Coordinates of C-alpha atoms in Angstrom, one line a residue:
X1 CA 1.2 -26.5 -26.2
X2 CA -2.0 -24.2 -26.0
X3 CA 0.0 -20.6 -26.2
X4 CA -2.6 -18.8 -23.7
X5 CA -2.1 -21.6 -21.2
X6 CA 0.2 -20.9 -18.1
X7 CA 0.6 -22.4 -15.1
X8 CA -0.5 -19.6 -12.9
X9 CA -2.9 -17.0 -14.4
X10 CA -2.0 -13.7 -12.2
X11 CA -4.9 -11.2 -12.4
X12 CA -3.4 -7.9 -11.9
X13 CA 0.2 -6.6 -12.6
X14 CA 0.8 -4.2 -9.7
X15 CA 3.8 -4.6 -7.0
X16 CA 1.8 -7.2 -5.2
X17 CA 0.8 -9.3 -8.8
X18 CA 5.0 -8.9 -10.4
X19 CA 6.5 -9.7 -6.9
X20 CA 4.3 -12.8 -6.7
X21 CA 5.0 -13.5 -10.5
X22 CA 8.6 -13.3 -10.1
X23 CA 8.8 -15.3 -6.6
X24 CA 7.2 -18.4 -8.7
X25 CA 8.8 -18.3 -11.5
X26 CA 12.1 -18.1 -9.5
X27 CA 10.6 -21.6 -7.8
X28 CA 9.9 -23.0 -11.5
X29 CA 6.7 -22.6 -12.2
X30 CA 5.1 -21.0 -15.7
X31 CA 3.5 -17.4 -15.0
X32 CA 1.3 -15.0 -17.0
X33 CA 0.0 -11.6 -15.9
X34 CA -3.0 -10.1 -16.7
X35 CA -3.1 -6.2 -16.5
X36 CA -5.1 -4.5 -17.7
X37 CA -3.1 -1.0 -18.2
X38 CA 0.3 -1.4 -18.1
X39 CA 2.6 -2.8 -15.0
X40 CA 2.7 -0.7 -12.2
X41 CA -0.1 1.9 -13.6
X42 CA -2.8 1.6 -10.5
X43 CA -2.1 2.5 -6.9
X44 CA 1.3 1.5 -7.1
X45 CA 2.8 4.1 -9.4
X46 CA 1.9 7.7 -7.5
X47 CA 2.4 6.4 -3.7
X48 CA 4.9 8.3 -1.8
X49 CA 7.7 5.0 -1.9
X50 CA 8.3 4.9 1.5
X51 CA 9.4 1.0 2.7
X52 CA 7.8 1.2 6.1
X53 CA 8.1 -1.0 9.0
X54 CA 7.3 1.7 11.1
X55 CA 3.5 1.2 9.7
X56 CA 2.7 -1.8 11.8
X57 CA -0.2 0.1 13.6
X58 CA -3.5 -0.5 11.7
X59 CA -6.3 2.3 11.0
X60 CA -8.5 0.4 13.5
X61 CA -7.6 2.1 16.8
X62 CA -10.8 2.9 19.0
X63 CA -11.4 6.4 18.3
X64 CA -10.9 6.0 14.3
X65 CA -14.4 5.6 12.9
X66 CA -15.1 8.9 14.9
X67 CA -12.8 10.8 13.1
X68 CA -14.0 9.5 10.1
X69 CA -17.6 10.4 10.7
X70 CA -16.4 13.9 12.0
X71 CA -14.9 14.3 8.3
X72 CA -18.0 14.5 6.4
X73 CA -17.9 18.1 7.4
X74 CA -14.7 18.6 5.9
X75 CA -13.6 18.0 2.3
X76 CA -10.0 18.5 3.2
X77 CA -10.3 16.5 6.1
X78 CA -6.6 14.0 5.8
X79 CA -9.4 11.4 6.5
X80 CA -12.3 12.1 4.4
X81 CA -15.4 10.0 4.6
X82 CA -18.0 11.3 1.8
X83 CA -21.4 11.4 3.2
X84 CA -23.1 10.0 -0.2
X85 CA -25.4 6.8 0.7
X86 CA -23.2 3.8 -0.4
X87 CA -24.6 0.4 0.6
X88 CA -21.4 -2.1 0.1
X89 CA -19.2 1.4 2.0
X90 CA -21.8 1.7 5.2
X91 CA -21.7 -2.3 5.2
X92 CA -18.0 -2.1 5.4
X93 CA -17.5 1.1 7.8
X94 CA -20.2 -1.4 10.1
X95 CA -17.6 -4.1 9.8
X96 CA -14.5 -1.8 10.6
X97 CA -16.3 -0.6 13.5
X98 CA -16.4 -3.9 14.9
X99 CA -12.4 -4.2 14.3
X100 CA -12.0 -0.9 16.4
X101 CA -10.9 -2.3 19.6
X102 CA -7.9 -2.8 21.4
X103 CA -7.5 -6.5 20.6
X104 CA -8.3 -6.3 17.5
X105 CA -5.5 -3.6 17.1
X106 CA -2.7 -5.7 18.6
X107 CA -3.6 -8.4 16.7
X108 CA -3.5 -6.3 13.5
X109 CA -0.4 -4.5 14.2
X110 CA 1.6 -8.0 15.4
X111 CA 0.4 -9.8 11.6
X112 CA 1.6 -6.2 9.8
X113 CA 4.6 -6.0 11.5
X114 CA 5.8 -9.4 10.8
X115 CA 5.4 -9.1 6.9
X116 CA 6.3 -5.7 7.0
X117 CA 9.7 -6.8 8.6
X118 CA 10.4 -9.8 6.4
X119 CA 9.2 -7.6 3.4
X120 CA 12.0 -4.8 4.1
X121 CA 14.6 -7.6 4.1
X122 CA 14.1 -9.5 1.1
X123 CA 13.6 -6.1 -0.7
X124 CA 17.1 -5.0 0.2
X125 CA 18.2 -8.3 -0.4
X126 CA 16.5 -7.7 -4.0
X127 CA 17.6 -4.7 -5.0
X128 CA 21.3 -5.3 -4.0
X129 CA 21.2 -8.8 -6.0
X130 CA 19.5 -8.2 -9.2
X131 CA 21.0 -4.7 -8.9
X132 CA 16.9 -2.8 -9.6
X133 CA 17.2 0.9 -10.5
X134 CA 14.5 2.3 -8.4
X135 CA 16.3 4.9 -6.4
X136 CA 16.4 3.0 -3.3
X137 CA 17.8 4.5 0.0
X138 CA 18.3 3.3 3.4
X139 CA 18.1 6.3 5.5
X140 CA 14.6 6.0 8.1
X141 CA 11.7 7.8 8.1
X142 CA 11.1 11.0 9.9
X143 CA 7.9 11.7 12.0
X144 CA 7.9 15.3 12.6
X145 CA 6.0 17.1 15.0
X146 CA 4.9 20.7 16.0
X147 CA 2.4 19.5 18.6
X148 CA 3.1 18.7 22.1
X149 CA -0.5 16.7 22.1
X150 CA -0.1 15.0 18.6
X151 CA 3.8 13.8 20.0
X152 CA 2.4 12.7 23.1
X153 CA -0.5 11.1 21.3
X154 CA 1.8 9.2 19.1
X155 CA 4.4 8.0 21.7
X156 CA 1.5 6.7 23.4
X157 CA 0.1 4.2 20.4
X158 CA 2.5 4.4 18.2
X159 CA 5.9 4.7 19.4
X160 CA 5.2 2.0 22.3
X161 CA 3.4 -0.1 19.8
X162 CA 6.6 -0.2 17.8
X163 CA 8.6 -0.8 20.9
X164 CA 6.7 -4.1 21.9
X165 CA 6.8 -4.8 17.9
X166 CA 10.7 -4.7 17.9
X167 CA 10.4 -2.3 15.4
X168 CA 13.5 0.6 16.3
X169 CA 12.0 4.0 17.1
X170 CA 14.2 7.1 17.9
X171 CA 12.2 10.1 20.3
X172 CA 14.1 13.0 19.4
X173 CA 13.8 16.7 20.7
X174 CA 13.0 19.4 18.4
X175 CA 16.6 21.0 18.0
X176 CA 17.6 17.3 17.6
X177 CA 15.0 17.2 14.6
X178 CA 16.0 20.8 13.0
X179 CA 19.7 19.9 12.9
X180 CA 19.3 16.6 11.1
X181 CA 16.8 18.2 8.4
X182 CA 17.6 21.7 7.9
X183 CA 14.6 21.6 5.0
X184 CA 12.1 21.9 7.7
X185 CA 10.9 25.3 9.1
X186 CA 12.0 26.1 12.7
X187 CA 9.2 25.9 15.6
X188 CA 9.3 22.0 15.8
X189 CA 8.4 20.9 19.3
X190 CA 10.4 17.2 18.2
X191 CA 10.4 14.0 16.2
X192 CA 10.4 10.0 16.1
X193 CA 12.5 8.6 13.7
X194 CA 12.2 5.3 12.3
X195 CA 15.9 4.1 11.3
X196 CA 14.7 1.0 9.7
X197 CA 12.6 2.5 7.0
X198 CA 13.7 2.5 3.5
X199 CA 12.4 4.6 0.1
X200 CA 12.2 4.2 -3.3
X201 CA 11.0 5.4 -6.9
X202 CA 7.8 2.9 -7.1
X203 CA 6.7 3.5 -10.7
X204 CA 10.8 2.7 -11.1
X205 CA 10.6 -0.2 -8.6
X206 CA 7.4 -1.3 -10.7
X207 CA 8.9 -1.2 -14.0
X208 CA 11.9 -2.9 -12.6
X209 CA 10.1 -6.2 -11.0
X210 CA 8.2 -6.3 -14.4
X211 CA 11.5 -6.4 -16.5
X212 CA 12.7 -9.4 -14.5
X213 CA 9.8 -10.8 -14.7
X214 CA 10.0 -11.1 -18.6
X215 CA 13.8 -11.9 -18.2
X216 CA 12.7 -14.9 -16.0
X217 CA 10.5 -16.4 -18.9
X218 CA 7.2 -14.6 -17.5
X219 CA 4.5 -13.4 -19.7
X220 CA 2.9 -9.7 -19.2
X221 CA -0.3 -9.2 -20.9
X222 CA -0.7 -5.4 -20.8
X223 CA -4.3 -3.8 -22.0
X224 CA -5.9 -7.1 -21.1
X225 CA -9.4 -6.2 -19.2
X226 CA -10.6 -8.7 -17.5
X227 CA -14.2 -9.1 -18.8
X228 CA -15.5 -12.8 -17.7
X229 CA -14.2 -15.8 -15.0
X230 CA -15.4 -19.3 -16.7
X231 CA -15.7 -21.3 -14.2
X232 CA -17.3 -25.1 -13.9
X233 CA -18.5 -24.8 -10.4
X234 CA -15.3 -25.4 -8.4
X235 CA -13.0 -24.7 -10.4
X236 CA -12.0 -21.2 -12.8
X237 CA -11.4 -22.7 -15.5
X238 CA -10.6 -19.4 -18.4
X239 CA -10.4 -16.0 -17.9
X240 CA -11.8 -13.7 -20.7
X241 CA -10.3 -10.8 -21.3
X242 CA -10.3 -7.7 -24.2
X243 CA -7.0 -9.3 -25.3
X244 CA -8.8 -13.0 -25.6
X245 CA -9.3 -15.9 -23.1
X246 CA -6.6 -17.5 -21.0
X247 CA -6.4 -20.7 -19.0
X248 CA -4.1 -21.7 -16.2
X249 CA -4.1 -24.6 -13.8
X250 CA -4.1 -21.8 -10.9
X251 CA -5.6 -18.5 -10.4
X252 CA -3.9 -15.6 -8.2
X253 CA -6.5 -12.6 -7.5
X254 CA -4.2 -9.5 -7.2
X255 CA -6.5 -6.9 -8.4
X256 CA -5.9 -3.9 -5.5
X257 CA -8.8 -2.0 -5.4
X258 CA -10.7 -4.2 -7.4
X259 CA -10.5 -7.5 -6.0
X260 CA -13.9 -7.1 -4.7
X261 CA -15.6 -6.2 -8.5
X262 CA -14.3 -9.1 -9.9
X263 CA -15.1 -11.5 -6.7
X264 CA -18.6 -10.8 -6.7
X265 CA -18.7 -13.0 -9.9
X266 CA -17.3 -15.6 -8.4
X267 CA -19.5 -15.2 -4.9
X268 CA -16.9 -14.0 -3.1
X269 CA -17.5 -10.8 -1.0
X270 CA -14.4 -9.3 -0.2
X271 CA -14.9 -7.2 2.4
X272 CA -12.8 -4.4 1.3
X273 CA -13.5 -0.7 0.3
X274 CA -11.1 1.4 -2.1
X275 CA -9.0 4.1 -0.3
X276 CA -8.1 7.1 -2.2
X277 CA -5.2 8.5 -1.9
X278 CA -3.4 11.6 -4.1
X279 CA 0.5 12.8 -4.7
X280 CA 1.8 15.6 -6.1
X281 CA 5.1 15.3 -7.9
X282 CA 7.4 17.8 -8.7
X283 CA 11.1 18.2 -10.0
X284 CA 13.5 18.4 -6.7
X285 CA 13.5 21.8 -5.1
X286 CA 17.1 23.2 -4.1
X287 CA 16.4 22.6 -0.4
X288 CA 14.7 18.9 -0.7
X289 CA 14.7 17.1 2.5
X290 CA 17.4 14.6 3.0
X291 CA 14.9 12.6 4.8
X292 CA 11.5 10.6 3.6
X293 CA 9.2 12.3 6.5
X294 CA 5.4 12.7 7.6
X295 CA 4.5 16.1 8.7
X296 CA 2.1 14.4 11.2
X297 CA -0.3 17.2 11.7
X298 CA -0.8 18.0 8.2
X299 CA -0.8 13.7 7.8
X300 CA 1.3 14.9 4.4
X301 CA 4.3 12.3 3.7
X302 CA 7.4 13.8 2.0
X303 CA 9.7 11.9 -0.3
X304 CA 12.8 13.3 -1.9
X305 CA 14.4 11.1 -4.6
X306 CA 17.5 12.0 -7.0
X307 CA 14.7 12.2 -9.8
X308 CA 12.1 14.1 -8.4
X309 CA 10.1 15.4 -5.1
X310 CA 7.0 13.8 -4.0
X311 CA 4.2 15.1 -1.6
X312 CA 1.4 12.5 -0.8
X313 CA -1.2 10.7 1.4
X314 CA -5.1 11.2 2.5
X315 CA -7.1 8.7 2.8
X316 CA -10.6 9.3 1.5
X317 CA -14.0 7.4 1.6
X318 CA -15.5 7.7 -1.9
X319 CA -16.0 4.4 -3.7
X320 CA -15.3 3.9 -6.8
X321 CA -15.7 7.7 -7.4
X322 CA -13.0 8.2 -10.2
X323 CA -11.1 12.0 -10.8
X324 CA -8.9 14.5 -8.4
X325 CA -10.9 16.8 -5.4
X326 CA -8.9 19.4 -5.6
X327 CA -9.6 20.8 -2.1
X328 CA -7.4 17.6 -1.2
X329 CA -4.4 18.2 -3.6
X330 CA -5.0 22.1 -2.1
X331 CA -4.4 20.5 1.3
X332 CA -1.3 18.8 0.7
X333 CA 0.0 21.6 -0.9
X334 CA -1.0 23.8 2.7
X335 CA 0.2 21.4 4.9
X336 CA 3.5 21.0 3.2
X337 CA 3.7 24.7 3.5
X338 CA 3.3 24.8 6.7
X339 CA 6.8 22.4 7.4
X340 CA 8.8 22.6 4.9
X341 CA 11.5 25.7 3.8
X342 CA 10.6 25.0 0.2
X343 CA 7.4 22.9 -0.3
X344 CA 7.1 22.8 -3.8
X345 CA 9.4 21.8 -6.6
X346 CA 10.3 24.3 -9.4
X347 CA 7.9 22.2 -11.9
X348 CA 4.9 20.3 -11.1
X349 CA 5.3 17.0 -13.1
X350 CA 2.1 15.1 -11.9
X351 CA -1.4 15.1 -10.2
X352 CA -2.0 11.6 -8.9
X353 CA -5.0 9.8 -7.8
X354 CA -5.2 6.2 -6.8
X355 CA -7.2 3.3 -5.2
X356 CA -5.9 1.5 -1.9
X357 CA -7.3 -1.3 -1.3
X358 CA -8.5 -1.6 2.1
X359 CA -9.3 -4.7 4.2
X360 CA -12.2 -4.2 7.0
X361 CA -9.5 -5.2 9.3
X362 CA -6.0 -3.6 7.8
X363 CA -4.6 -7.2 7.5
X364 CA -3.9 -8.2 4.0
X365 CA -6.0 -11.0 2.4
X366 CA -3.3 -14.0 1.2
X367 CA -3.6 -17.6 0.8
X368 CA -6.4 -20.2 -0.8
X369 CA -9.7 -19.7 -1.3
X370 CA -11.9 -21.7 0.2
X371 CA -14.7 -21.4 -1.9
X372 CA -12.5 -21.9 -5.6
X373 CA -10.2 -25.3 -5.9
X374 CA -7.8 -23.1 -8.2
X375 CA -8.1 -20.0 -6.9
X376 CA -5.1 -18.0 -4.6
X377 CA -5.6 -14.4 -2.7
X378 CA -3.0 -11.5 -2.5
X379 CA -5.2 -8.3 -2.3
X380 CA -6.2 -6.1 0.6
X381 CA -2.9 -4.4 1.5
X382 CA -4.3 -0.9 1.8
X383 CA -1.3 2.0 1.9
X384 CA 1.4 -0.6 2.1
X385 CA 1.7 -2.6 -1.1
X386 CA 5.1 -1.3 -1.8
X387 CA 6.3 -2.2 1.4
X388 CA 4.8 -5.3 1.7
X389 CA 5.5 -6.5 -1.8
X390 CA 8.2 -8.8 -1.5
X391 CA 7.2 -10.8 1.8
X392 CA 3.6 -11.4 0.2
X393 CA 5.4 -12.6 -3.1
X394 CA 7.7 -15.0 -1.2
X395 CA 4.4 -16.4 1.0
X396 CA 2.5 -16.8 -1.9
X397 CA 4.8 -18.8 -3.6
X398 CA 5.5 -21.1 -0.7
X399 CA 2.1 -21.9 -0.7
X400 CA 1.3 -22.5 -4.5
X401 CA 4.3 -24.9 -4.4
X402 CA 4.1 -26.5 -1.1
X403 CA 6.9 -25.1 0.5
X404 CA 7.6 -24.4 4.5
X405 CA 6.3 -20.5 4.8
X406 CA 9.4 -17.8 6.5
X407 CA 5.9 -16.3 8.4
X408 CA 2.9 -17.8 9.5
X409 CA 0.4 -17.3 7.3
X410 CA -2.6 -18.3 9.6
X411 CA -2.9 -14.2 9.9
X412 CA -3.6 -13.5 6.0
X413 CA -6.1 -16.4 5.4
X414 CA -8.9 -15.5 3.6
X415 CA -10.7 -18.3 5.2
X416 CA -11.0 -15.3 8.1
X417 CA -13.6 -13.9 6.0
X418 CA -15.1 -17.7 4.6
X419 CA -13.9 -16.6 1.1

């Protein structure tokens, strides 16, 4: 047997690649990764870990592109659109535009919300069965505000979104909110808390899904650039990379951020823009929240673990612009201030950057290509990769092998965008 022939050739070994990867090779079927860092080392190793149901609500509210546009005058804006010209980004903002209506937006929120829901499930289930040391907790997720308007604001699309969702949402007063997290400064006007929401370590969780991976007979390639697709004109038939060419009778596309890179050699146009997003991490402070929380005016998410003591989020516009701004790690640092008793950790451990990948209509992209005989989708997932690791694993795998889907993946297709 030709050793650099699989089955499946997965290109890219973050959550959304390993949770596929494992979810065949637990339905029979011969896997190898391509990564080309190590498992886990892209967007989803700094993100703040929070398993989030609560997210159903996509970016594409009317009102959205107007904040981003107001941002070019602000560096440190928590939604930062860089006013550089960028074709492929102004071609892409056009296109999100178009999603920023109210249909659009239900439709959006209903297709997150149902793998978001059937994600947080089968993760539970996953952790509890092949027992993954990732720091997991089951304890909600706390929205905390200090603004009467930015409450009201949120119970209006984002509390009564979840309501029609099914998704549980708590509105609690502000004394309500101080008593249950004492790490927060007084002066909080009140809170939603979302009891279904999880958290975990996800460069842990990461490592975790790539050790069963190689315990289930997979293959991880690790430093293994992707460089060339050979293809015969329907068909991909190798993929060259800095660690030599591989064939498989299947190709999955899980690159994140990159998807659209390497699609534009096979005429595919993703349309899809890289989101960047930084954390700082820090050893736990005496007084670490007991809670995963977003201080919603400062849009900074919080996440205590046993290990460590994470502060995250901002979305910024930049293309493939590589390195940290460091008015926006300055930002998270303020805005934590601003909540929390004790924002920092005694020891700062890590400044993070990383690319989201993030759809023109904040619906991942999952199922067949159109275009390529041999060639599967899972990319697109913007912030919630983590969270929607293990549902997107499960439907891919149902569809490689021909197997009845738990959701309906008419939502995902890439066939939405003719790809």
């Amino acid at each position: 047997m030709n050793a650099s022939r699989s089955d499946v050739l997965i290109l890219g070994g973050g959550v959304i690649g390993l949770a596929c990867a494992l979810h065949l090779l637990k339905g029979g079927t011969q896997v190898r990764v391509l990564e080309q860092g190590t498992p886990g080392c892209g967007s989803s190793h700094g993100n703040c870990g929070t398993i989030t149901p609560s997210h159903a609500a996509p970016l594409t509210m009317p009102g959205t592109l107007g904040v981003a546009l107001r941002s070019m005058l602000r560096a440190d804006a928590p939604l930062y659109l860089n006013p550089r010209l960028d074709g492929p980004r102004l071609r892409w903002l056009l296109g999100f535009a178009r999603h920023c209506n109210w249909q659009n937006f239900e439709h959006a929120a209903q297709a997150r919300a149902a793998i978001l829901q059937r994600s947080r499930k089968l993760l539970a289930e996953l952790v509890r069965d092949e027992k993954l040391d990732c720091e997991f907790v089951e304890e909600g997720l706390l929205y905390v505000y200090r603004s009467a308007a930015q409450m009201a604001d949120d119970e209006h699309h984002h509390a009564q979104l979840l309501d029609r969702m099914g998704v549980p949402v708590q509105r609690l007063h502000g004394d309500e909110v101080e008593a249950m997290e004492p790490a927060l400064k007084s002066g909080v006007h009140g809170g939603l808390f979302h009891p279904d929401d999880a958290r975990l370590r996800p460069d842990r969780y990461a490592a975790e899904l790539a050790r069963l991976v190689r315990e289930q007979g997979g293959i991880i390639e690790t430093g293994a650039k992707i460089e060339q697709l050979v293809t015969d004109g329907k068909r991909i038939t190798s993929v060259s990379t800095s660690r030599g060419d591989f064939t498989g009778d299947r190709v999955l596309l899980a690159l994140g951020a990159w998807s659209p890179l390497l699609g534009k050699q096979l005429g595919l146009h993703l349309p899809m823009q890289p989101g960047k997003g930084y954390s700082l991490t820090y050893t736990r402070p005496k007084q670490a929240p007991r809670y995963a929380m977003v201080l919603r005016e400062a849009k900074v998410c919080v996440t205590t673990w046993d290990s460590g003591f994470r502060l995250g989020s901002t979305m910024e516009f930049s293309g493939y612009s590589e390195g940290l701004n460091r008015r926006r790690m300055d930002a998270l640092r303020r805005g934590a201030a601003e909540g929390l008793r004790e924002p920092e950790g005694p020891q700062l451990q890590e400044e993070w950057w990383g690319w989201r990948p993030m759809s023109v209509d904040e619906i991942p992209i999952i199922g067949p290509s159109a275009r390529w005989s041999n060639l599967h989708l899972a990319t697109g997932h913007g912030m919630l990769g983590v969270s929607m690791s293990a549902a997107t694993g499960e439907l891919v795998a149902a569809q490689m092998l021909g197997a009845a889907t738990v959701i309906d993946p008419a939502p995902y297709a890439p066939s939405r965008f003719r790809l």
